[in-house]
Structures are given as structure tokens and as C-alpha cells.
Coordinates of C-alpha atoms in Angstrom, one line a residue:
Chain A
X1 CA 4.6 158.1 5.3
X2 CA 3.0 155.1 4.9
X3 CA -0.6 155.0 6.3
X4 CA -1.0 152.2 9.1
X5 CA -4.8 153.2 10.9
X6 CA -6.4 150.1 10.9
X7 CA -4.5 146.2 10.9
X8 CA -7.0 143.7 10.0
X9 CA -6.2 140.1 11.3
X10 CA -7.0 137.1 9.2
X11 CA -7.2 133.6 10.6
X12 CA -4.3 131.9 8.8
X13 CA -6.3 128.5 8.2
X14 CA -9.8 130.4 6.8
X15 CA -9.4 129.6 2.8
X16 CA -13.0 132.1 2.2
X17 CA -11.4 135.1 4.5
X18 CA -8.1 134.7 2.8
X19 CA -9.3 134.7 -0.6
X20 CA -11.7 137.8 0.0
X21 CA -10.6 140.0 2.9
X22 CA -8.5 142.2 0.3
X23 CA -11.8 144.1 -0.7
X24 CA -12.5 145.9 2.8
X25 CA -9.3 147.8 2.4
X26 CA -7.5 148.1 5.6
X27 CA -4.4 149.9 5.4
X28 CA -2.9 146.2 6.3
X29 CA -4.0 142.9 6.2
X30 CA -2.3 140.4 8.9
X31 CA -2.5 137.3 8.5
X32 CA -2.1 135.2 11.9
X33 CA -0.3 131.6 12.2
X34 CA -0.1 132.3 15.8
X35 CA -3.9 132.2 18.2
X36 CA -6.3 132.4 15.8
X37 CA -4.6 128.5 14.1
X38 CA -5.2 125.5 16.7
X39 CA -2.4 123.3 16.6
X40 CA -3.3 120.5 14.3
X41 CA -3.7 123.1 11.4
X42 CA -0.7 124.9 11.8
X43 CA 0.8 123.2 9.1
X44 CA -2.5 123.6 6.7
X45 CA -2.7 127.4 7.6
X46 CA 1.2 128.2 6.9
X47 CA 0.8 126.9 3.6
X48 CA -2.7 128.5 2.6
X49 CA -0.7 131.9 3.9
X50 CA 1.7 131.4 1.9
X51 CA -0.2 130.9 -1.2
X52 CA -2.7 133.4 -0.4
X53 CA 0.4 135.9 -0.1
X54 CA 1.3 135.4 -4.0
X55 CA -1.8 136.2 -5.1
X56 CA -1.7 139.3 -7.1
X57 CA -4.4 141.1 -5.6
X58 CA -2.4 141.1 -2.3
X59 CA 0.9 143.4 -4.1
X60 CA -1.7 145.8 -4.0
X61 CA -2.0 146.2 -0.3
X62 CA 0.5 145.8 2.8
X63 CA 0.7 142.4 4.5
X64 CA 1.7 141.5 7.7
X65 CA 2.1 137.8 9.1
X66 CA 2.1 137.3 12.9
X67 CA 4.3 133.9 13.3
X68 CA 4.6 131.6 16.0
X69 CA 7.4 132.7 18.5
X70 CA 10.8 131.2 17.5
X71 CA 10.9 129.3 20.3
X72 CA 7.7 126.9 19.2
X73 CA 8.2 123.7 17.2
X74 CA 6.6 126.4 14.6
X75 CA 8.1 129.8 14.3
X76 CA 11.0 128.8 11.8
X77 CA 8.7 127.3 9.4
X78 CA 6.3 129.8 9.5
X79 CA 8.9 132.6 8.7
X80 CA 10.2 130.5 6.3
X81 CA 7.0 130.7 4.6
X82 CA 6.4 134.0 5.1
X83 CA 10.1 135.7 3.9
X84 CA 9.9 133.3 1.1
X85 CA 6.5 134.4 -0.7
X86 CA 7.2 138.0 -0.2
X87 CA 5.2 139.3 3.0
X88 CA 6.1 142.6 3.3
X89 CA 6.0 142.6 7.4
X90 CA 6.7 140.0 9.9
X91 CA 5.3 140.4 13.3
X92 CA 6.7 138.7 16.1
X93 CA 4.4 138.2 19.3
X94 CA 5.7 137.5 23.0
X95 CA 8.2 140.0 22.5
X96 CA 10.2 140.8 25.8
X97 CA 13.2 141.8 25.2
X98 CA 15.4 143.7 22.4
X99 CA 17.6 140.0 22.0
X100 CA 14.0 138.6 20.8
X101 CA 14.3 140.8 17.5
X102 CA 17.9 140.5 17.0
X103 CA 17.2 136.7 16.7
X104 CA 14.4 137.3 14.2
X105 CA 16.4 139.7 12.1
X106 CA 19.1 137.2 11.8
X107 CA 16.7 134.3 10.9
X108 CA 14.8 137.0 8.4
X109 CA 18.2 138.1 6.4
X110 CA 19.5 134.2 6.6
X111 CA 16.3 133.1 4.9
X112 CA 16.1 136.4 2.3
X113 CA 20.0 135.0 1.1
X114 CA 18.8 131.4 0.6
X115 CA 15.6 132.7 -1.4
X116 CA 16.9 135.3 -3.5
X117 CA 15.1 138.3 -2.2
X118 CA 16.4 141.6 -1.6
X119 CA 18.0 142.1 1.9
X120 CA 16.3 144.2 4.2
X121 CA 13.6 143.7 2.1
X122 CA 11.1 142.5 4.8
X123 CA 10.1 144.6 7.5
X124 CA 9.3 143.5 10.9
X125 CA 7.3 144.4 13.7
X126 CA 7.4 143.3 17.6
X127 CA 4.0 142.8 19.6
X128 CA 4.9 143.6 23.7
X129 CA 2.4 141.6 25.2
X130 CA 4.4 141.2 28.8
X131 CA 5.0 143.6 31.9
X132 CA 8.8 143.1 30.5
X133 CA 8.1 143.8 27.3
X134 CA 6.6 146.8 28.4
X135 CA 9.9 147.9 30.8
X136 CA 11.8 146.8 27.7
X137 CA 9.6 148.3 25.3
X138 CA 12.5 151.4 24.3
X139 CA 15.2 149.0 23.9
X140 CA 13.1 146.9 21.5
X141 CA 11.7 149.6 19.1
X142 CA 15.4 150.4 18.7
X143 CA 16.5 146.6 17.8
X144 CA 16.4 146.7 14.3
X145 CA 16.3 149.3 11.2
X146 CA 13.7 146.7 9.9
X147 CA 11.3 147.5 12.7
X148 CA 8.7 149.4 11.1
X149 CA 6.3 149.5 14.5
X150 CA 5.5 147.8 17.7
X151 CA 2.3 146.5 19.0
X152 CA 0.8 146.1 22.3
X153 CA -1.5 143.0 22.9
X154 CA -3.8 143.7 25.1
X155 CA -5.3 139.6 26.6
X156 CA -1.9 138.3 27.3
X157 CA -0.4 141.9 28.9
X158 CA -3.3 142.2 31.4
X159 CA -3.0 138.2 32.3
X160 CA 0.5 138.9 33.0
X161 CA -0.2 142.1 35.4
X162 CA -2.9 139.7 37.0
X163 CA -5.9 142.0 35.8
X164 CA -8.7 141.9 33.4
X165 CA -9.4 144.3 30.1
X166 CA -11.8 146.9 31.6
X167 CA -12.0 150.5 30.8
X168 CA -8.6 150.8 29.6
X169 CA -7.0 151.7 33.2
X170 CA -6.0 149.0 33.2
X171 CA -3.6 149.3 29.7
X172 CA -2.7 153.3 30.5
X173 CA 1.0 153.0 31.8
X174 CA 1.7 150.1 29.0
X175 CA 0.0 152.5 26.3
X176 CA 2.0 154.8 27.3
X177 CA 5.2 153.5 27.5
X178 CA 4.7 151.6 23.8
X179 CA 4.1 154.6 22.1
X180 CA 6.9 157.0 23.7
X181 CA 9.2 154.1 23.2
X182 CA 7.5 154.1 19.5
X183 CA 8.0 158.0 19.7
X184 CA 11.6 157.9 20.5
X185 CA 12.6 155.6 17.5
X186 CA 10.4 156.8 14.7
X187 CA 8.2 154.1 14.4
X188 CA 4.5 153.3 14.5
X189 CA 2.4 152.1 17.5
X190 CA -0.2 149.9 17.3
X191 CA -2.9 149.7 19.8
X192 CA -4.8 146.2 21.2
X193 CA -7.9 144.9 19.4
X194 CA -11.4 145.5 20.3
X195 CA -13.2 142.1 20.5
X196 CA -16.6 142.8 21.9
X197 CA -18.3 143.7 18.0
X198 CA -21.8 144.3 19.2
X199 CA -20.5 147.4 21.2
X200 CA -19.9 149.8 18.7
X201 CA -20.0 152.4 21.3
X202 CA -17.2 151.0 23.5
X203 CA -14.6 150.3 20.4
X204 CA -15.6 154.0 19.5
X205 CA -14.7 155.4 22.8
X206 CA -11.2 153.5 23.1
X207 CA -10.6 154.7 19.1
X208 CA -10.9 158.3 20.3
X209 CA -8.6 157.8 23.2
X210 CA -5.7 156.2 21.3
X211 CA -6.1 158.6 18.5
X212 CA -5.2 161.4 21.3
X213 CA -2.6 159.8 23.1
X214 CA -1.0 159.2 19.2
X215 CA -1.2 155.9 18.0
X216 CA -1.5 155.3 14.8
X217 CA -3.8 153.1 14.8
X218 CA -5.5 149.7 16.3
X219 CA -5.3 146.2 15.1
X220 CA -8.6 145.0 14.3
X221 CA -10.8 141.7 14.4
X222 CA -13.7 142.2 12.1
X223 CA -13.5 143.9 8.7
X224 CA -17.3 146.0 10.1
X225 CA -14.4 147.7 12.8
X226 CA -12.6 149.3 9.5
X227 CA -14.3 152.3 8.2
X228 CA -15.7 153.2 11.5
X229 CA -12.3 153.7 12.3
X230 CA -11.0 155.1 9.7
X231 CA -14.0 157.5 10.0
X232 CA -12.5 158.4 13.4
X233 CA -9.3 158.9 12.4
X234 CA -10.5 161.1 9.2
X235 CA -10.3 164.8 9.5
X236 CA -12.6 167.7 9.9
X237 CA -13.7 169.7 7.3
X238 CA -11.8 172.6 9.3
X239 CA -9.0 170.8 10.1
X240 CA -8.1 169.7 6.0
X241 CA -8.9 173.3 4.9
X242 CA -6.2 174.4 7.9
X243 CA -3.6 171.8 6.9
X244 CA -4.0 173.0 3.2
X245 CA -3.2 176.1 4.2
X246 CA 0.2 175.1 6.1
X247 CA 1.5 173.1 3.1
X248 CA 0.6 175.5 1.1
X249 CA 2.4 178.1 3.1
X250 CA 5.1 176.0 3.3
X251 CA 5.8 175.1 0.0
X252 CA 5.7 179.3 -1.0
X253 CA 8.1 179.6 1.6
X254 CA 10.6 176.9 0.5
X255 CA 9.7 178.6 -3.1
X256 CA 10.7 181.8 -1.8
X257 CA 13.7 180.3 0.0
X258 CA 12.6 181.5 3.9
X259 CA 14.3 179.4 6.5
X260 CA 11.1 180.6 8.4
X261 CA 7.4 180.8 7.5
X262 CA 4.3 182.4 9.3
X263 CA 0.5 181.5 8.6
X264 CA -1.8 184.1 10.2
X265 CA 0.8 185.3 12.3
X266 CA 1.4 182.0 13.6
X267 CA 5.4 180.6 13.0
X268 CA 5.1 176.8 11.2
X269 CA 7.8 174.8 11.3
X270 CA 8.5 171.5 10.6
X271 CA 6.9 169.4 12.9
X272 CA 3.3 171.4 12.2
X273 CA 3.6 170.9 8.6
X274 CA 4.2 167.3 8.8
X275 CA 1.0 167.2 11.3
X276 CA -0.7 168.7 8.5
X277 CA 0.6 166.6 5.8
X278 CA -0.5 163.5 7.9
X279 CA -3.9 165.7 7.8
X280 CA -4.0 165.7 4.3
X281 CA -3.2 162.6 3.6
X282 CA -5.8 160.9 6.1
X283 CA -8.6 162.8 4.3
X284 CA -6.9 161.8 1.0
X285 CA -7.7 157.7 2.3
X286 CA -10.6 158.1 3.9
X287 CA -12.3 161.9 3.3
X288 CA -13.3 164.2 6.3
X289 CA -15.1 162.7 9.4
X290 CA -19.0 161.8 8.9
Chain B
X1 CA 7.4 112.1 -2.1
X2 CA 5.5 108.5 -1.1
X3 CA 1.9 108.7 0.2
X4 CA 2.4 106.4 3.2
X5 CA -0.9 106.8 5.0
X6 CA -4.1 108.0 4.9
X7 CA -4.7 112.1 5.6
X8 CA -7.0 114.7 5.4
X9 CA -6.5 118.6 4.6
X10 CA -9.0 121.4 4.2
X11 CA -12.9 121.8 5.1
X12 CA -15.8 121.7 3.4
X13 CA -16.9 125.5 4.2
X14 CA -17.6 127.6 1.1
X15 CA -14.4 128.8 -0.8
X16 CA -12.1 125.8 0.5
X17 CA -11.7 122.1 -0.3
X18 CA -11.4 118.8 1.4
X19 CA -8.2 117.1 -0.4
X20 CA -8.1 113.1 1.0
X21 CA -5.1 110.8 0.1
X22 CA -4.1 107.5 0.6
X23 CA -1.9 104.7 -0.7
X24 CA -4.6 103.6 -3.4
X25 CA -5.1 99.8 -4.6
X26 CA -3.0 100.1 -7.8
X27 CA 0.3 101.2 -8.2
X28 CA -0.5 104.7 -10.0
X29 CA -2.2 107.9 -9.4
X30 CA -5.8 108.1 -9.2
X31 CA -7.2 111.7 -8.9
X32 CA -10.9 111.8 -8.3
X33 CA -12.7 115.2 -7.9
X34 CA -16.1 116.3 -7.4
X35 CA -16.6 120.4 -7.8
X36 CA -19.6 122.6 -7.1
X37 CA -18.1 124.3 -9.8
X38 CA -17.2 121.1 -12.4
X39 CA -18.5 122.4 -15.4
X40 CA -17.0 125.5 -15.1
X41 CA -13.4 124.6 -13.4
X42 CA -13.4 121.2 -13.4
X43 CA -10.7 121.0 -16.1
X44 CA -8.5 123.7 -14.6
X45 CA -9.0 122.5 -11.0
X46 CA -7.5 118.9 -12.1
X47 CA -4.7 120.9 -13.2
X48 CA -3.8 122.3 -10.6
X49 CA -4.3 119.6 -8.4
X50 CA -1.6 117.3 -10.5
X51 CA 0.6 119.9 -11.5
X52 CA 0.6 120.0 -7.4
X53 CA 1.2 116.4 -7.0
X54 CA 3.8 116.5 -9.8
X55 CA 5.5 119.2 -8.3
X56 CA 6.0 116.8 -4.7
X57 CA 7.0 113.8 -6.5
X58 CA 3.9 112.3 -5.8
X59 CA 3.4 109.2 -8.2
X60 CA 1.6 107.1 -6.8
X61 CA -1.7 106.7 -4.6
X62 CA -5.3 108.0 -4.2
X63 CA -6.2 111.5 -4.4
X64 CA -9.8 113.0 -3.5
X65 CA -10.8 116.4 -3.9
X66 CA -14.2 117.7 -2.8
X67 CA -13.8 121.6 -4.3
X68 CA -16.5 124.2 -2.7
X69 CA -15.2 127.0 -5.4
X70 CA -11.5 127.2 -3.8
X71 CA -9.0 129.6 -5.8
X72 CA -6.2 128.2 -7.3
X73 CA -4.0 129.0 -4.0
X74 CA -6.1 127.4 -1.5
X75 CA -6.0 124.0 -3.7
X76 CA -2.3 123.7 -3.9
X77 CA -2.3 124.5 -0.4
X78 CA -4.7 121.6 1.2
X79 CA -3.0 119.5 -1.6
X80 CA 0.6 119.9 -0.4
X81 CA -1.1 119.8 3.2
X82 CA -2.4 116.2 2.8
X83 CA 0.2 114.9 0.9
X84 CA 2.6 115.7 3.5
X85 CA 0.5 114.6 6.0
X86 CA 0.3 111.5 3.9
X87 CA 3.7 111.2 3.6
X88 CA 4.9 111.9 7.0
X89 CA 7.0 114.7 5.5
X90 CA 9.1 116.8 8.2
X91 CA 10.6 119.3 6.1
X92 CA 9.6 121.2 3.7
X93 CA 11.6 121.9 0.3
X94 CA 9.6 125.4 -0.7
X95 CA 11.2 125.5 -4.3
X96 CA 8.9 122.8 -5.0
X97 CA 5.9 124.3 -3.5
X98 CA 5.6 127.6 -5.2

């Protein structure tokens, strides 16, 4: 289970924030070709990413790099550039249908052949950021085996229903749907970013929401949103202590060979004891909640 | 690769650099840097700067670097950068980039 709470972007063409930003220690680091590069520095940032992505310090953490769509003079090269310096994820915005990843995979394992690395080797991930994407959003967390989570983007879904981001109303059916359809294929969902940073209070309230509808975490603008949300999504003293007890109950009753196994005459199976193995291994990251 | 015209890559903010090349008066390479860090890096930035340049077939022309503390990555990068804006380059062949 690999731990996917907070997704920090990077502007692709920033030299200082590439060079640094792997000391705040989000669970991933995204690097972004697409919004946060104007147009005449495409080509600069695509290069500086893929640089920056050899650097040693980065094997040590997962990366992510949000291309261009494929349909822009520069989504090829930017894949290119990703695939071929190792990026562990691709993510691929404007994503409205399940055809939109199929064409990425292709392009992915065509590229991974011509470079040498493994295939299958990099993973992908598909930002909805439409009111199609959102209809489609089942059929496109179950493109690809490669998908390892979809996104929702919050500015360019809410200009496509004709709205504006507010107190999350205006998100709750897309929310929704992203994360059943990220439910139903075993993959991660990512909610939108929180881009007012003086109000602590608001990103805090829209943390605790997606944490109980079950995302796994947020993407995230500034490297001050990190361990404020990592403190949200840490555990409770009460809640570790619990989940030790499970796994510990668990693992005497796989000792003892008991299909079945009972913690103060409650019955855990499978599903409770990975709940409290994803307890256990949030404290483990980031302790219990402060 | 030929340096055809005159172009800029990078910025002058804290950790990057600002790589300018041009077709030069002479026929060679000229490489001209100035570094915040000189005494330091000086000798190792100039490496990497013309190992870069080697790398793209780049011969001839004029090359300036103005380093504010850069890592290794981020000079090749606004190096390859110019030079293909330099050189007008449309593709990109990544085996000589790494």
C-alpha cells in the first residue's frame, strides 16, 4: 500500500523549487508541464524536469509529471521526457473519456521499447476535470492496469458545469462519482487543490470532508499545506492502539490457522484489518494527530 | 547542432541561470561565465556547461552563462534550452541530452 495523502505540484520551469522541494516530504512530488509553464517556457521547463527527475535525491520519493494533453503541439515531447528519465507516474489532465488513456498507454509502452526501460514500468494517472469526464469517470479508472489513481481538478470541472468553487456543493456529485469509480477499480482518488493559503481554516475544513467521504488524499499547492494535512489524516492515539490490536489479532489467528477471528467479541475480517493496517501505517508516516 | 541565432534560456532568480548564445565573431567556441559561486564551482560549472555543448554538437559560437548557484541539472537544462533555441532545433534526440 503505497501511501498517496498529499501530491505536491511543482512548477515545471522553477529551477530553485525543483532543486529543493524534495525536503518537505510529500508522499509525491508532481511536477507540472501543463498550467503552472506559460507557453514560451514549455520547452525550458520539459528539460529542467527532466533533469531534475535524475537527480538522485528524487529515487527516494515518488514522482509524478502532469503533461500537456496529447492533443497540444506538446504532450508527446513532454512524455517523451518524462518515460525517458524514469518518472515513476504520468498524469494526464483533460481526461474525458476511457479512449484518452488507451492512447496514453500506447504512447507510454512505445516510448519505454525505444528507451530501454522496463514495460509497465511507468504508472499513470488520469485527472477528470469535465462533466464527461465525470459520467465517464468508471470507464476511465478501468482503462489501464497502469492506472494507479484518478484525480478530479477542481477550476476547469466547475467552469465546465458553469459554476464557481464555493463550499464544495458545488464538487459533491463529481467527488462522488471519482472516488466510487476509484472504489470500483482499486485505485486511489485524488481530491482538487486548495489555493486560497492564507485560509488555513477553509483548506482544513475541505481536508476533513474528503478524508470521510475516502480519498486518499488532495493534491496540494504549497509545501506549508503538507504536514497540516498529513496531521489530519494522522490517527488518534485510540484509534493506533485499536488498529494494533486487530493486526495483532489477526496475525494470532492466521498463526493459529482460524478462518475466523474475534477482538472483544467483535468478528474482524478482512476488510477491518486492512482499515487498520492503513491505520498503522498513517501513524507510522506521520505519528498520531496533534 | 549550429547556433544560428541569438537565444536566451533560464532567469536570473536564485538557484537558476541565464545561458545566452549566439553565432560569435570567430569561428570557435567561446564560453564566458560569471558565477556567484566562481571560486567555489567555477571550474566544475564550465564543465558541465561544455561537456553540454559537446554533447549537442555545438562547435562553434558564443556562449554566456550568468550562474546564481544552479545544480548541475538545471545548467544542462537552460544550456540545451538555448542552444536549441539557437539553433532552431525541432526535435529533440534525448540520447544526447542525458
Amino acid at each position: 500500500m503505497k501511501l498517496r495523502r498529499s501530491m505536491l505540484f511543482l512548477p515545471g520551469a522553477n529551477a530553485a523549487m525543483l532543486s529543493t522541494a524534495f525536503v518537505y516530504k510529500p508522499d509525491s512530488i508532481m511536477f507540472d508541464l501543463e498550467d503552472a509553464v506559460s507557453l514560451r517556457e514549455k520547452d525550458s521547463a520539459r528539460l529542467l524536469v527532466f533533469h531534475a527527475l535524475q537527480l538522485p535525491v528524487y529515487r527516494e520519493i515518488e514522482t509524478v509529471v502532469r503533461i500537456n494533453p496529447l492533443n497540444t503541439p506538446f504532450g508527446h515531447a513532454d512524455l517523451e521526457a518524462a518515460v525517458r528519465a524514469g518518472v515513476d507516474v504520468v498524469r494526464l489532465p483533460k481526461t474525458d473519456c476511457a479512449e484518452d488513456v488507451e492512447v496514453l498507454e500506447r504512447e507510454v509502452e512505445r516510448i519505454e521499447r525505444a528507451c530501454g526501460r522496463e514495460v509497465g514500468s511507468t504508472k499513470l494517472m488520469a485527472a477528470i476535470e469535465s462533466a464527461s469526464g465525470v459520467i465517464n469517470a468508471l470507464a476511465i479508472a478501468k482503462s489501464s492496469p497502469r492506472l494507479i489513481g484518478i484525480a478530479l481538478a477542481g477550476f476547469d470541472y466547475v467552469m465546465d458545469m458553469q459554476t464557481e468553487r464555493g463550499d464544495g456543493t458545488e464538487l459533491f456529485y463529481a467527488r462522488c462519482a471519482v472516488l466510487h469509480a476509484a472504489r470500483a477499480a482499486r485505485i486511489d482518488a485524488f481530491d482538487v487543490v486548495w489555493s486560497d493559503l492564507n485560509d488555513e481554516a477553509g483548506f482544513l475544513k475541505e481536508v476533513d470532508l474528503i478524508k470521510r467521504l475516502g480519498f486518499n488524499g488532495k493534491s496540494l499547492i504549497n509545501p506549508r499545506q503538507i504536514e497540516l494535512l498529513h496531521n489530519a489524516y494522522a490517527p488518534t492515539e485510540e484509534e493506533v492502539e485499536y488498529a494494533g490490536r486487530v493486526v495483532a489479532a489477526a496475525a494470532e489467528g492466521e498463526r493459529k490457522g482460524l478462518g475466523v477471528v474475534s477482538l472483544n467479541g467483535k468478528m474482524i475480517d478482512g476488510p477491518v484489518i486492512d482499515h487498520a493496517r492503513r491505520v498503522l501505517q498513517r501513524a507510522e508516516a506521520s505519528g498520531t494527530r496533534k | 547542432m549550429k547556433i544560428v541565432k541569438e537565444a536566451l534560456a533560464g532567469t536570473l532568480e536564485s538557484s537558476d541561470l541565464l545561458v545566452k548564445v549566439s553565432p560569435g565573431p570567430g569561428t570557435g567556441l567561446e564560453v564566458v561565465i560569471s558565477s556567484e559561486v566562481m571560486q567555489q564551482f567555477g571550474a566544475q560549472i564550465d564543465r558541465v556547461v561544455r561537456d553540454t555543448l559537446a554533447r549537442l554538437g555545438v562547435t562553434a559560437g558564443l556562449v554566456v552563462v550568468e550562474d546564481k548557484g544552479a545544480l548541475d541539472c538545471a545548467i544542462r537544462a537552460r544550456v540545451q534550452t538555448a542552444v536549441m533555441r539557437g539553433a532552431e532545433a525541432k526535435t529533440i534526440n534525448w540520447s544526447a541530452l542525458s
